Every structure is written in C-alpha cells, then in structure tokens.
C-alpha cells in the first residue's frame, strides 16, 4: 500500500503552484512599497509562548495546536499563527532598540488541528505583517490598507472590510459584566462551545458562527468604549475614508485571539464556504510586554493564502503566462540541435526563460509542447538557417513569424517583452 499525504495537507504541483508564486510575489512587492521588511522565524516555538500570547482559553490553544515533547523533555508547538513568533523575535533580537518603527512581514506555513472544510487545512499558509512601536491609528489604517491592496491587486472582486474596537482590558472587563447579564438567561439555548465560553471568555461567544440568532439585542462593546478608545476608533475610520478603503462596522467582531486591543478587523469574501473570513488582524498593545519585552505597541494582520488561491480560481481570475517560459527553441538537424543548446544557455544568462526538447521528438510534437507551456515565442533553427546565421521567431499569440539574426535573438525577445509591458501601461 503506497504512502499518501496526511489529512488536511496538500501537494502543490506544477500547473497549480504558479498561482501560489503569483500571490506570494504580489505580497512581497506590496510590502516593499509599504516599507515592510521580511522576517523568517522557526516553524516551532516553546508551547508557553502561544499559551501566554494567543490565550489559554482560545480555541487555538485549547483544541488546535500541534504540541509534543521533544527529546529534551521540552513542550514544543508547531506555530498556529505568525504574530507570536514574530514578536518573540522582535524581543529576543532587541529590534525595539532601533530608532524607527519596526515593520515586518512573513510568508509561510502554519499548523492547526481542526476539522477540515472548504479553504481550511491543518497545514495552511499565511501572509502576515507586524508593525511595532507606535500607537497612531494611522498605522492601523495602513495595515488594513496593505491587506486590501493585496486582495485588489491579485485581482479578487467583492472583498469587504469589517472593523470594530475591542477596547482595552479595562473596557472589556466592564463590558464583560454587561454581556454576562445578557447571556446567562440564554445559556441553555447555546451550543456547547458557547456554554463553556460564557464562564471563561464570554466575548468570544459573540464570535460564534452557530448561535448568531440568539444574540439579537446583545449589548455592543462600542457602547462601553472610554474616551481614549473612542478617539482611536474614530481616527481609524477617518484614515480609512481618506484612503477610499470601504469598510463596515461590525460590533460583534472580536477575533479568536486574546491579545487584541483597540482595533480588530477582518476581510470577507463570498464563495469560499460556510466561513467567509479570508484574513484579519488587529492591534495588540500589551503583547510585547506579556512575553517579556518592553511595553511596545503593535498592530498586524494575517491573510490566508489557501483562501486567496481558491477565490482566484472561483472568480476565474486570469493570470498572465503562469509558466513563465518566454521562448521554446526547436532544432532541426544535427548541427542546428547542437547550436540550440548553446543558444539556450546564452538566452538564460540574459535573463530569458527558455526551454527545448530533450526527447528526440518531431517538430510537430515539439510545437505541441510549446503550446502546453504557453510560451510567448518559438524559435526554429534548421541547418540551412544556421549556415546563414538566422533563426525563425514566431509570436505564439499572433502567429506572426519573422527571421532574425542569431546574434540578435536575445535582444529581439527582450525588446518585444518591454514593448508588451509598456502597452499594458505598467
């Protein structure tokens, strides 16, 4: 019996992985423009890091973490989210000593043992950013704008932004009492998870996807905000409006992690399954101090790449030449075939993605291979053309064919590619 991948995991094969490369390259480009720098942290950390930062009463810590004892009898957990590890690195490497704001991003796998459903996997991938060192609500707005720009520029339609303020610990403590008075009479009507959360973390009850019909008339945390929290939330809305980022206020939005303060937000999109959240984040002003660092504020987001790729496919977003092969070389004749090898290497050294046949196939079969690769050009070289120092270059999108000098092949392909880019207005 052959081996198979584990439940909740995926193989990303050629033909599909190119979509992943596209969204990852878009994420990196947007972070460059927003001045976020990449950080790469281990995929496992001390279990206590997640217990202290994410929260011991969250579903992530209680039900979903991959935790094991290593050979040194230490409790180790595969990272279920990216913020805790990034903040740990920020503290351990004393990045808080830099004079400027610390703006970081990461792309990588996360691990949660949860029930499989559309767009949810036990090994999944996130693109996340963290900005540490400022309380300015303009920074919250910038992080939201970065996420919204990412979804817009990969080509997704209908992505919405929901925002809320979850206040400070003091605000939440006061709101908790009001909420408990509302929830207690409904306890027996709620699902088992909510019944448990009422005692341990009642704010999370409002986040339940099962019992929303029972929360009509529930108190809103927005009515409990103090002056500081209200000012921050009002300023956030002003900054988002100034950037033309559309948003709606959802007073029941609390997110599933305990470290959030002030701003919480999510990105929503239809067509992904029962759970329509595709990304989210918020401000976490106390987290750095909680894990042993100085009292530094922060704000961040995490975007699910599986859900992004699924939506690209469902919405039929066309991506340009995912194969990335610019030219396919065909050699007809022994001398021409040897020259194709030399040409192929020379084109690659000039930055051109090039391919050829290695299976001794006829020209017709080679042209079919070029079609499957969706190449921009085919270049056909026979022994006669080689003697004349020429090669036939065919534009596969138009069918136009012309003869160019062998020594100018790379320059012609590069020039044509630049023309196409300029014509697209890039």
Tab-separated table of C-alpha atoms in Angstrom:
chain	number	residue	atom	x	y	z
A	1	UNK	CA	0.000	0.000	0.000
A	2	UNK	CA	1.524	3.314	-1.085
A	3	UNK	CA	2.047	6.341	1.121
A	4	UNK	CA	-0.417	9.214	0.968
A	5	UNK	CA	-0.337	12.771	2.257
A	6	UNK	CA	-1.703	13.357	5.744
A	7	UNK	CA	-5.288	14.610	6.223
A	8	UNK	CA	-5.519	18.373	5.994
A	9	UNK	CA	-2.365	18.757	3.895
A	10	UNK	CA	-1.808	19.389	0.196
A	11	UNK	CA	0.690	18.750	-2.577
A	12	UNK	CA	1.254	21.861	-4.692
A	13	UNK	CA	2.062	20.566	-8.161
A	14	UNK	CA	3.351	22.305	-11.296
A	15	UNK	CA	0.422	23.940	-13.042
A	16	UNK	CA	-1.119	24.975	-9.718
A	17	UNK	CA	1.900	26.154	-7.738
A	18	UNK	CA	2.337	29.043	-10.164
A	19	UNK	CA	-0.754	30.689	-8.668
A	20	UNK	CA	0.937	30.481	-5.289
A	21	UNK	CA	4.085	32.037	-6.704
A	22	UNK	CA	1.968	34.828	-8.147
A	23	UNK	CA	0.228	35.729	-4.867
A	24	UNK	CA	3.472	35.430	-2.902
A	25	UNK	CA	5.344	37.706	-5.318
A	26	UNK	CA	2.463	40.202	-5.150
A	27	UNK	CA	2.638	40.141	-1.346
A	28	UNK	CA	6.390	40.785	-1.407
A	29	UNK	CA	6.034	43.640	-3.876
A	30	UNK	CA	3.305	45.336	-1.841
A	31	UNK	CA	5.383	45.004	1.333
A	32	UNK	CA	8.317	46.620	-0.469
A	33	UNK	CA	6.111	49.561	-1.422
A	34	UNK	CA	4.736	49.851	2.140
A	35	UNK	CA	8.288	49.562	3.574
A	36	UNK	CA	7.814	46.281	5.440
A	37	UNK	CA	10.895	44.021	5.689
A	38	UNK	CA	10.803	40.233	5.641
A	39	UNK	CA	11.376	38.127	8.769
A	40	UNK	CA	11.678	34.334	8.866
A	41	UNK	CA	11.088	32.590	12.176
A	42	UNK	CA	11.132	28.872	13.175
A	43	UNK	CA	8.029	26.807	12.496
A	44	UNK	CA	8.068	25.615	16.126
A	45	UNK	CA	8.334	27.523	19.394
A	46	UNK	CA	8.021	26.854	23.106
A	47	UNK	CA	4.391	25.976	23.852
A	48	UNK	CA	4.246	28.594	26.599
A	49	UNK	CA	4.768	31.362	24.036
A	50	UNK	CA	1.407	30.595	22.438
A	51	UNK	CA	-0.331	29.972	25.762
A	52	UNK	CA	0.732	33.396	27.020
A	53	UNK	CA	0.205	35.364	23.811
A	54	UNK	CA	-2.714	33.736	21.992
A	55	UNK	CA	-4.592	32.973	25.223
A	56	UNK	CA	-5.174	29.749	27.148
A	57	UNK	CA	-8.971	29.933	26.713
A	58	UNK	CA	-8.903	30.337	22.933
A	59	UNK	CA	-9.873	27.530	20.576
A	60	UNK	CA	-6.381	27.675	19.059
A	61	UNK	CA	-4.655	26.815	22.345
A	62	UNK	CA	-7.333	24.517	23.777
A	63	UNK	CA	-8.140	22.433	20.706
A	64	UNK	CA	-5.982	23.092	17.676
A	65	UNK	CA	-2.271	23.213	18.485
A	66	UNK	CA	0.179	20.529	17.391
A	67	UNK	CA	2.110	20.119	20.654
A	68	UNK	CA	4.699	17.488	21.565
A	69	UNK	CA	7.567	16.829	23.969
A	70	UNK	CA	10.985	16.898	22.346
A	71	UNK	CA	13.957	14.758	23.383
A	72	UNK	CA	14.986	17.382	25.889
A	73	UNK	CA	11.606	16.985	27.612
A	74	UNK	CA	10.515	20.454	26.448
A	75	UNK	CA	6.979	21.195	25.314
A	76	UNK	CA	7.146	22.336	21.671
A	77	UNK	CA	4.323	23.572	19.429
A	78	UNK	CA	4.196	23.957	15.657
A	79	UNK	CA	3.257	27.566	15.062
A	80	UNK	CA	-0.531	28.030	14.767
A	81	UNK	CA	-0.180	31.719	13.809
A	82	UNK	CA	2.616	34.130	12.958
A	83	UNK	CA	2.358	37.076	15.336
A	84	UNK	CA	3.673	35.401	18.499
A	85	UNK	CA	6.862	34.161	16.816
A	86	UNK	CA	7.482	37.490	15.112
A	87	UNK	CA	7.050	39.383	18.388
A	88	UNK	CA	9.296	36.870	20.184
A	89	UNK	CA	11.990	37.545	17.556
A	90	UNK	CA	11.424	41.290	17.968
A	91	UNK	CA	12.077	40.985	21.714
A	92	UNK	CA	14.879	38.421	21.620
A	93	UNK	CA	16.848	40.310	18.960
A	94	UNK	CA	16.173	43.695	20.592
A	95	UNK	CA	14.699	45.221	17.450
A	96	UNK	CA	12.918	47.642	19.765
A	97	UNK	CA	16.294	49.385	20.130
A	98	UNK	CA	16.092	50.719	16.587
A	99	UNK	CA	15.131	54.409	16.337
A	100	UNK	CA	12.492	53.852	13.659
A	101	UNK	CA	9.262	51.904	13.635
A	102	UNK	CA	9.773	48.155	13.127
A	103	UNK	CA	7.711	46.918	10.158
A	104	UNK	CA	7.972	43.197	9.397
A	105	UNK	CA	6.290	40.685	7.107
A	106	UNK	CA	6.385	36.905	6.729
A	107	UNK	CA	5.046	34.230	4.403
A	108	UNK	CA	4.961	30.608	5.497
A	109	UNK	CA	3.170	27.519	6.791
A	110	UNK	CA	1.100	27.410	9.984
A	111	UNK	CA	-0.374	24.342	11.701
A	112	UNK	CA	-3.728	23.799	13.402
A	113	UNK	CA	-5.506	20.532	14.101
A	114	UNK	CA	-9.039	21.447	13.128
A	115	UNK	CA	-11.980	19.991	11.254
A	116	UNK	CA	-11.393	20.048	7.517
A	117	UNK	CA	-13.716	22.245	5.469
A	118	UNK	CA	-13.572	24.480	2.398
A	119	UNK	CA	-10.376	26.520	2.464
A	120	UNK	CA	-9.265	25.160	5.862
A	121	UNK	CA	-6.292	22.851	6.240
A	122	UNK	CA	-4.173	21.512	9.083
A	123	UNK	CA	-1.083	22.813	7.358
A	124	UNK	CA	-2.015	26.157	5.866
A	125	UNK	CA	-0.133	29.229	4.713
A	126	UNK	CA	-0.320	32.833	5.792
A	127	UNK	CA	1.000	36.149	4.597
A	128	UNK	CA	1.290	38.394	7.636
A	129	UNK	CA	2.646	41.788	8.640
A	130	UNK	CA	3.515	43.269	12.033
A	131	UNK	CA	4.210	46.957	12.774
A	132	UNK	CA	5.654	47.659	16.212
A	133	UNK	CA	6.482	50.854	18.070
A	134	UNK	CA	3.578	53.281	17.542
A	135	UNK	CA	0.030	53.759	18.848
A	136	UNK	CA	-1.042	56.030	15.976
A	137	UNK	CA	-4.371	54.823	14.482
A	138	UNK	CA	-2.974	55.839	11.097
A	139	UNK	CA	-0.738	52.762	11.416
A	140	UNK	CA	-3.800	50.545	11.971
A	141	UNK	CA	-5.275	52.045	8.812
A	142	UNK	CA	-2.046	51.430	6.886
A	143	UNK	CA	-2.058	47.743	7.833
A	144	UNK	CA	-5.700	47.407	6.755
A	145	UNK	CA	-4.909	49.284	3.530
A	146	UNK	CA	-1.999	46.915	2.850
A	147	UNK	CA	-4.282	43.894	3.128
A	148	UNK	CA	-6.985	45.476	0.998
A	149	UNK	CA	-4.397	46.460	-1.634
A	150	UNK	CA	-3.127	42.873	-1.732
A	151	UNK	CA	-6.578	41.456	-2.437
A	152	UNK	CA	-7.293	44.151	-5.020
A	153	UNK	CA	-4.025	43.738	-6.900
A	154	UNK	CA	-4.162	39.949	-7.124
A	155	UNK	CA	-7.472	40.536	-8.908
A	156	UNK	CA	-10.134	39.497	-6.386
A	157	UNK	CA	-13.569	41.119	-6.518
A	158	UNK	CA	-16.083	41.733	-3.764
A	159	UNK	CA	-13.673	41.726	-0.823
A	160	UNK	CA	-15.142	43.629	2.133
A	161	UNK	CA	-13.532	45.085	5.257
A	162	UNK	CA	-15.188	44.849	8.684
A	163	UNK	CA	-13.805	46.759	11.655
A	164	UNK	CA	-14.508	47.012	15.362
A	165	UNK	CA	-12.918	48.278	18.541
A	166	UNK	CA	-12.363	45.696	21.269
A	167	UNK	CA	-11.162	48.402	23.625
A	168	UNK	CA	-8.613	47.909	26.398
A	169	UNK	CA	-8.545	45.254	29.134
A	170	UNK	CA	-10.331	47.688	31.472
A	171	UNK	CA	-13.035	48.409	28.882
A	172	UNK	CA	-13.517	44.715	28.191
A	173	UNK	CA	-13.819	43.945	31.906
A	174	UNK	CA	-16.711	46.409	32.241
A	175	UNK	CA	-18.342	45.146	29.045
A	176	UNK	CA	-17.954	41.560	30.230
A	177	UNK	CA	-20.354	42.169	33.124
A	178	UNK	CA	-22.993	43.661	30.823
A	179	UNK	CA	-22.583	40.792	28.386
A	180	UNK	CA	-22.896	38.135	31.083
A	181	UNK	CA	-26.195	39.617	32.225
A	182	UNK	CA	-27.461	39.212	28.650
A	183	UNK	CA	-26.054	35.711	28.068
A	184	UNK	CA	-26.896	33.899	31.307
A	185	UNK	CA	-30.649	33.576	30.605
A	186	UNK	CA	-29.795	32.118	27.175
A	187	UNK	CA	-27.142	29.662	28.354
A	188	UNK	CA	-29.166	26.501	27.703
A	189	UNK	CA	-30.038	27.635	24.170
A	190	UNK	CA	-26.407	27.985	23.121
A	191	UNK	CA	-24.025	25.404	21.679
A	192	UNK	CA	-21.638	23.563	23.980
A	193	UNK	CA	-18.684	25.732	22.956
A	194	UNK	CA	-20.580	28.901	23.833
A	195	UNK	CA	-21.750	27.473	27.156
A	196	UNK	CA	-18.128	26.849	28.040
A	197	UNK	CA	-17.009	30.261	26.823
A	198	UNK	CA	-19.578	32.098	28.957
A	199	UNK	CA	-17.586	31.162	32.046
A	200	UNK	CA	-14.088	31.580	30.643
A	201	UNK	CA	-14.149	34.112	27.801
A	202	UNK	CA	-17.665	35.485	27.194
A	203	UNK	CA	-16.583	37.977	24.494
A	204	UNK	CA	-15.748	35.008	22.272
A	205	UNK	CA	-19.393	33.920	22.419
A	206	UNK	CA	-20.303	36.765	20.068
A	207	UNK	CA	-17.879	35.319	17.521
A	208	UNK	CA	-19.778	32.012	17.334
A	209	UNK	CA	-20.878	31.064	13.810
A	210	UNK	CA	-23.669	28.782	15.126
A	211	UNK	CA	-25.623	30.870	17.644
A	212	UNK	CA	-25.901	34.278	15.997
A	213	UNK	CA	-29.716	34.091	16.049
A	214	UNK	CA	-29.642	34.182	19.859
A	215	UNK	CA	-27.619	37.393	20.057
A	216	UNK	CA	-30.252	39.805	18.790
A	217	UNK	CA	-30.273	42.747	21.183
A	218	UNK	CA	-26.912	41.870	22.733
A	219	UNK	CA	-25.017	44.802	24.222
A	220	UNK	CA	-22.340	46.333	21.992
A	221	UNK	CA	-18.812	46.865	23.172
A	222	UNK	CA	-18.871	50.131	21.226
A	223	UNK	CA	-21.237	51.486	23.904
A	224	UNK	CA	-18.613	50.714	26.574
A	225	UNK	CA	-15.614	52.435	24.984
A	226	UNK	CA	-13.846	55.061	27.057
A	227	UNK	CA	-12.704	58.376	25.565
A	228	UNK	CA	-9.279	57.064	24.536
A	229	UNK	CA	-10.712	54.043	22.725
A	230	UNK	CA	-13.445	56.063	21.032
A	231	UNK	CA	-10.937	58.664	19.816
A	232	UNK	CA	-8.708	55.919	18.417
A	233	UNK	CA	-11.634	54.215	16.659
A	234	UNK	CA	-12.939	57.487	15.196
A	235	UNK	CA	-9.482	58.371	13.883
A	236	UNK	CA	-9.124	54.921	12.294
A	237	UNK	CA	-12.369	55.424	10.389
A	238	UNK	CA	-11.219	58.845	9.222
A	239	UNK	CA	-7.940	57.479	7.886
A	240	UNK	CA	-9.662	54.612	6.042
A	241	UNK	CA	-12.162	57.014	4.476
A	242	UNK	CA	-9.304	59.306	3.434
A	243	UNK	CA	-7.681	56.381	1.573
A	244	UNK	CA	-11.012	55.345	-0.010
A	245	UNK	CA	-10.884	51.963	1.738
A	246	UNK	CA	-14.522	50.811	2.031
A	247	UNK	CA	-15.457	49.358	5.408
A	248	UNK	CA	-18.376	48.457	7.630
A	249	UNK	CA	-18.508	48.453	11.433
A	250	UNK	CA	-19.293	45.066	12.996
A	251	UNK	CA	-19.690	45.448	16.793
A	252	UNK	CA	-19.662	41.638	17.247
A	253	UNK	CA	-16.251	41.218	15.656
A	254	UNK	CA	-13.816	40.149	18.389
A	255	UNK	CA	-11.384	37.806	16.572
A	256	UNK	CA	-10.236	34.492	18.054
A	257	UNK	CA	-7.038	35.580	19.806
A	258	UNK	CA	-6.792	37.213	23.213
A	259	UNK	CA	-4.006	39.698	22.558
A	260	UNK	CA	-6.055	42.256	20.590
A	261	UNK	CA	-6.704	45.777	21.916
A	262	UNK	CA	-8.477	48.702	20.250
A	263	UNK	CA	-8.704	47.797	16.546
A	264	UNK	CA	-9.918	44.429	15.266
A	265	UNK	CA	-10.689	43.830	11.590
A	266	UNK	CA	-11.464	41.107	9.081
A	267	UNK	CA	-11.569	40.748	5.312
A	268	UNK	CA	-14.660	38.959	4.000
A	269	UNK	CA	-15.462	37.342	0.661
A	270	UNK	CA	-18.314	35.160	-0.548
A	271	UNK	CA	-17.898	31.871	-2.372
A	272	UNK	CA	-15.342	30.257	-0.080
A	273	UNK	CA	-17.627	28.131	2.085
A	274	UNK	CA	-19.514	28.448	5.362
A	275	UNK	CA	-16.803	30.647	6.870
A	276	UNK	CA	-16.328	33.747	4.711
A	277	UNK	CA	-13.361	35.291	6.551
A	278	UNK	CA	-10.237	35.275	4.363
A	279	UNK	CA	-7.949	37.353	6.585
A	280	UNK	CA	-7.864	39.646	9.562
A	281	UNK	CA	-5.884	41.204	12.337
A	282	UNK	CA	-5.783	43.983	14.863
A	283	UNK	CA	-3.821	45.986	17.411
A	284	UNK	CA	-2.021	44.278	20.300
A	285	UNK	CA	-0.566	46.935	22.590
A	286	UNK	CA	0.206	44.648	25.541
A	287	UNK	CA	1.631	41.616	23.751
A	288	UNK	CA	5.314	42.603	23.679
A	289	UNK	CA	5.341	43.181	27.440
A	290	UNK	CA	3.397	39.944	28.055
A	291	UNK	CA	6.187	37.852	26.538
A	292	UNK	CA	8.983	39.630	28.371
A	293	UNK	CA	9.842	42.662	26.269
A	294	UNK	CA	9.448	46.402	26.858
A	295	UNK	CA	5.967	47.895	26.697
A	296	UNK	CA	5.818	48.409	22.926
A	297	UNK	CA	2.538	48.747	20.976
A	298	UNK	CA	1.890	46.823	17.791
A	299	UNK	CA	-0.612	46.085	15.042
A	300	UNK	CA	-0.683	43.343	12.425
A	301	UNK	CA	-2.629	41.074	10.105
A	302	UNK	CA	-2.643	37.536	8.773
A	303	UNK	CA	-4.100	36.631	5.374
A	304	UNK	CA	-4.899	33.045	4.406
A	305	UNK	CA	-3.206	32.171	1.122
A	306	UNK	CA	-5.223	28.971	0.550
A	307	UNK	CA	-8.412	31.013	0.586
A	308	UNK	CA	-6.878	33.618	-1.711
A	309	UNK	CA	-5.899	30.982	-4.281
A	310	UNK	CA	-9.301	29.273	-4.074
A	311	UNK	CA	-11.077	32.594	-4.673
A	312	UNK	CA	-8.842	33.372	-7.647
A	313	UNK	CA	-9.941	30.098	-9.200
A	314	UNK	CA	-13.635	30.500	-8.317
A	315	UNK	CA	-13.731	34.044	-9.712
A	316	UNK	CA	-11.940	32.941	-12.874
A	317	UNK	CA	-9.140	35.477	-12.494
A	318	UNK	CA	-6.816	35.154	-15.487
A	319	UNK	CA	-3.117	35.356	-14.645
A	320	UNK	CA	-0.503	36.187	-17.267
A	321	UNK	CA	1.627	33.259	-18.548
A	322	UNK	CA	1.936	31.337	-15.304
A	323	UNK	CA	4.537	29.005	-16.817
A	324	UNK	CA	6.924	31.935	-17.165
A	325	UNK	CA	8.635	30.435	-20.261
A	326	UNK	CA	9.488	33.107	-22.805
A	327	UNK	CA	10.775	31.065	-25.736
A	328	UNK	CA	10.888	27.443	-26.864
A	329	UNK	CA	13.812	26.534	-29.134
A	330	UNK	CA	13.416	23.928	-31.888
A	331	UNK	CA	16.465	22.482	-33.637
A	332	UNK	CA	16.020	20.704	-36.993
A	333	UNK	CA	19.193	18.887	-37.947
A	334	UNK	CA	22.259	17.679	-36.065
A	335	UNK	CA	24.266	20.922	-36.313
A	336	UNK	CA	21.205	23.043	-35.522
A	337	UNK	CA	20.454	20.879	-32.497
A	338	UNK	CA	23.940	21.479	-31.095
A	339	UNK	CA	23.554	25.228	-31.686
A	340	UNK	CA	20.205	25.213	-29.881
A	341	UNK	CA	21.985	24.021	-26.736
A	342	UNK	CA	24.424	26.947	-26.966
A	343	UNK	CA	21.619	29.429	-27.697
A	344	UNK	CA	19.504	28.107	-24.839
A	345	UNK	CA	22.253	28.724	-22.302
A	346	UNK	CA	23.019	32.161	-23.701
A	347	UNK	CA	19.362	33.238	-23.503
A	348	UNK	CA	19.087	32.081	-19.894
A	349	UNK	CA	22.194	34.072	-18.970
A	350	UNK	CA	20.456	37.152	-20.411
A	351	UNK	CA	17.501	36.639	-18.069
A	352	UNK	CA	15.193	34.965	-20.604
A	353	UNK	CA	13.251	31.848	-19.577
A	354	UNK	CA	13.929	29.308	-22.323
A	355	UNK	CA	13.229	25.616	-22.957
A	356	UNK	CA	13.925	22.944	-25.593
A	357	UNK	CA	13.127	19.305	-26.363
A	358	UNK	CA	15.313	16.520	-24.934
A	359	UNK	CA	13.261	13.530	-26.086
A	360	UNK	CA	14.100	13.453	-29.776
A	361	UNK	CA	10.538	14.334	-30.819
A	362	UNK	CA	9.409	15.524	-34.245
A	363	UNK	CA	8.792	19.223	-34.832
A	364	UNK	CA	5.002	18.836	-34.546
A	365	UNK	CA	5.322	17.245	-31.092
A	366	UNK	CA	7.745	19.966	-30.021
A	367	UNK	CA	5.297	22.681	-31.084
A	368	UNK	CA	2.563	20.984	-29.035
A	369	UNK	CA	4.924	21.056	-26.065
A	370	UNK	CA	5.436	24.796	-26.625
A	371	UNK	CA	1.651	25.269	-26.660
A	372	UNK	CA	1.268	23.403	-23.376
A	373	UNK	CA	3.899	25.647	-21.809
A	374	UNK	CA	2.040	28.726	-23.143
A	375	UNK	CA	5.332	30.210	-24.319
A	376	UNK	CA	5.454	33.680	-25.809
A	377	UNK	CA	7.674	32.672	-28.728
A	378	UNK	CA	9.046	29.657	-30.535
A	379	UNK	CA	12.397	29.934	-32.281
A	380	UNK	CA	13.009	27.386	-35.047
A	381	UNK	CA	16.529	26.701	-36.294
A	382	UNK	CA	17.407	24.421	-39.197
A	383	UNK	CA	20.839	23.621	-40.607
A	384	UNK	CA	20.261	25.965	-43.561
A	385	UNK	CA	19.276	28.857	-41.287
A	386	UNK	CA	22.327	28.116	-39.151
A	387	UNK	CA	24.620	28.494	-42.151
A	388	UNK	CA	23.032	31.887	-42.873
A	389	UNK	CA	23.256	32.935	-39.203
A	390	UNK	CA	19.474	33.309	-38.913
A	391	UNK	CA	16.602	31.860	-36.918
A	392	UNK	CA	12.816	31.945	-37.393
A	393	UNK	CA	10.993	33.556	-34.462
A	394	UNK	CA	7.238	33.013	-34.110
A	395	UNK	CA	4.966	35.065	-31.845
A	396	UNK	CA	2.589	32.438	-30.435
A	397	UNK	CA	-0.153	34.935	-29.563
A	398	UNK	CA	-0.432	36.429	-33.069
A	399	UNK	CA	1.039	33.712	-35.262
A	400	UNK	CA	3.385	36.276	-36.834
A	401	UNK	CA	6.735	34.806	-37.873
A	402	UNK	CA	9.909	36.621	-38.872
A	403	UNK	CA	13.567	35.838	-39.443
A	404	UNK	CA	16.112	37.457	-37.129
A	405	UNK	CA	19.918	37.229	-36.930
A	406	UNK	CA	21.066	34.595	-34.472
A	407	UNK	CA	23.228	37.080	-32.574
A	408	UNK	CA	20.237	39.403	-32.095
A	409	UNK	CA	17.751	36.791	-30.828
A	410	UNK	CA	18.044	37.741	-27.158
A	411	UNK	CA	17.805	41.478	-27.886
A	412	UNK	CA	14.697	40.977	-30.044
A	413	UNK	CA	12.921	38.914	-27.345
A	414	UNK	CA	13.837	41.375	-24.590
A	415	UNK	CA	12.761	44.338	-26.717
A	416	UNK	CA	9.430	42.733	-27.597
A	417	UNK	CA	8.758	41.911	-23.945
A	418	UNK	CA	9.411	45.513	-22.912
A	419	UNK	CA	7.052	46.726	-25.625
A	420	UNK	CA	4.294	44.417	-24.320
A	421	UNK	CA	4.791	45.705	-20.786
A	422	UNK	CA	4.593	49.339	-21.937
A	423	UNK	CA	1.480	48.620	-23.973
A	424	UNK	CA	-0.201	47.287	-20.822
A	425	UNK	CA	0.537	50.584	-19.111
A	426	UNK	CA	2.728	49.073	-16.402
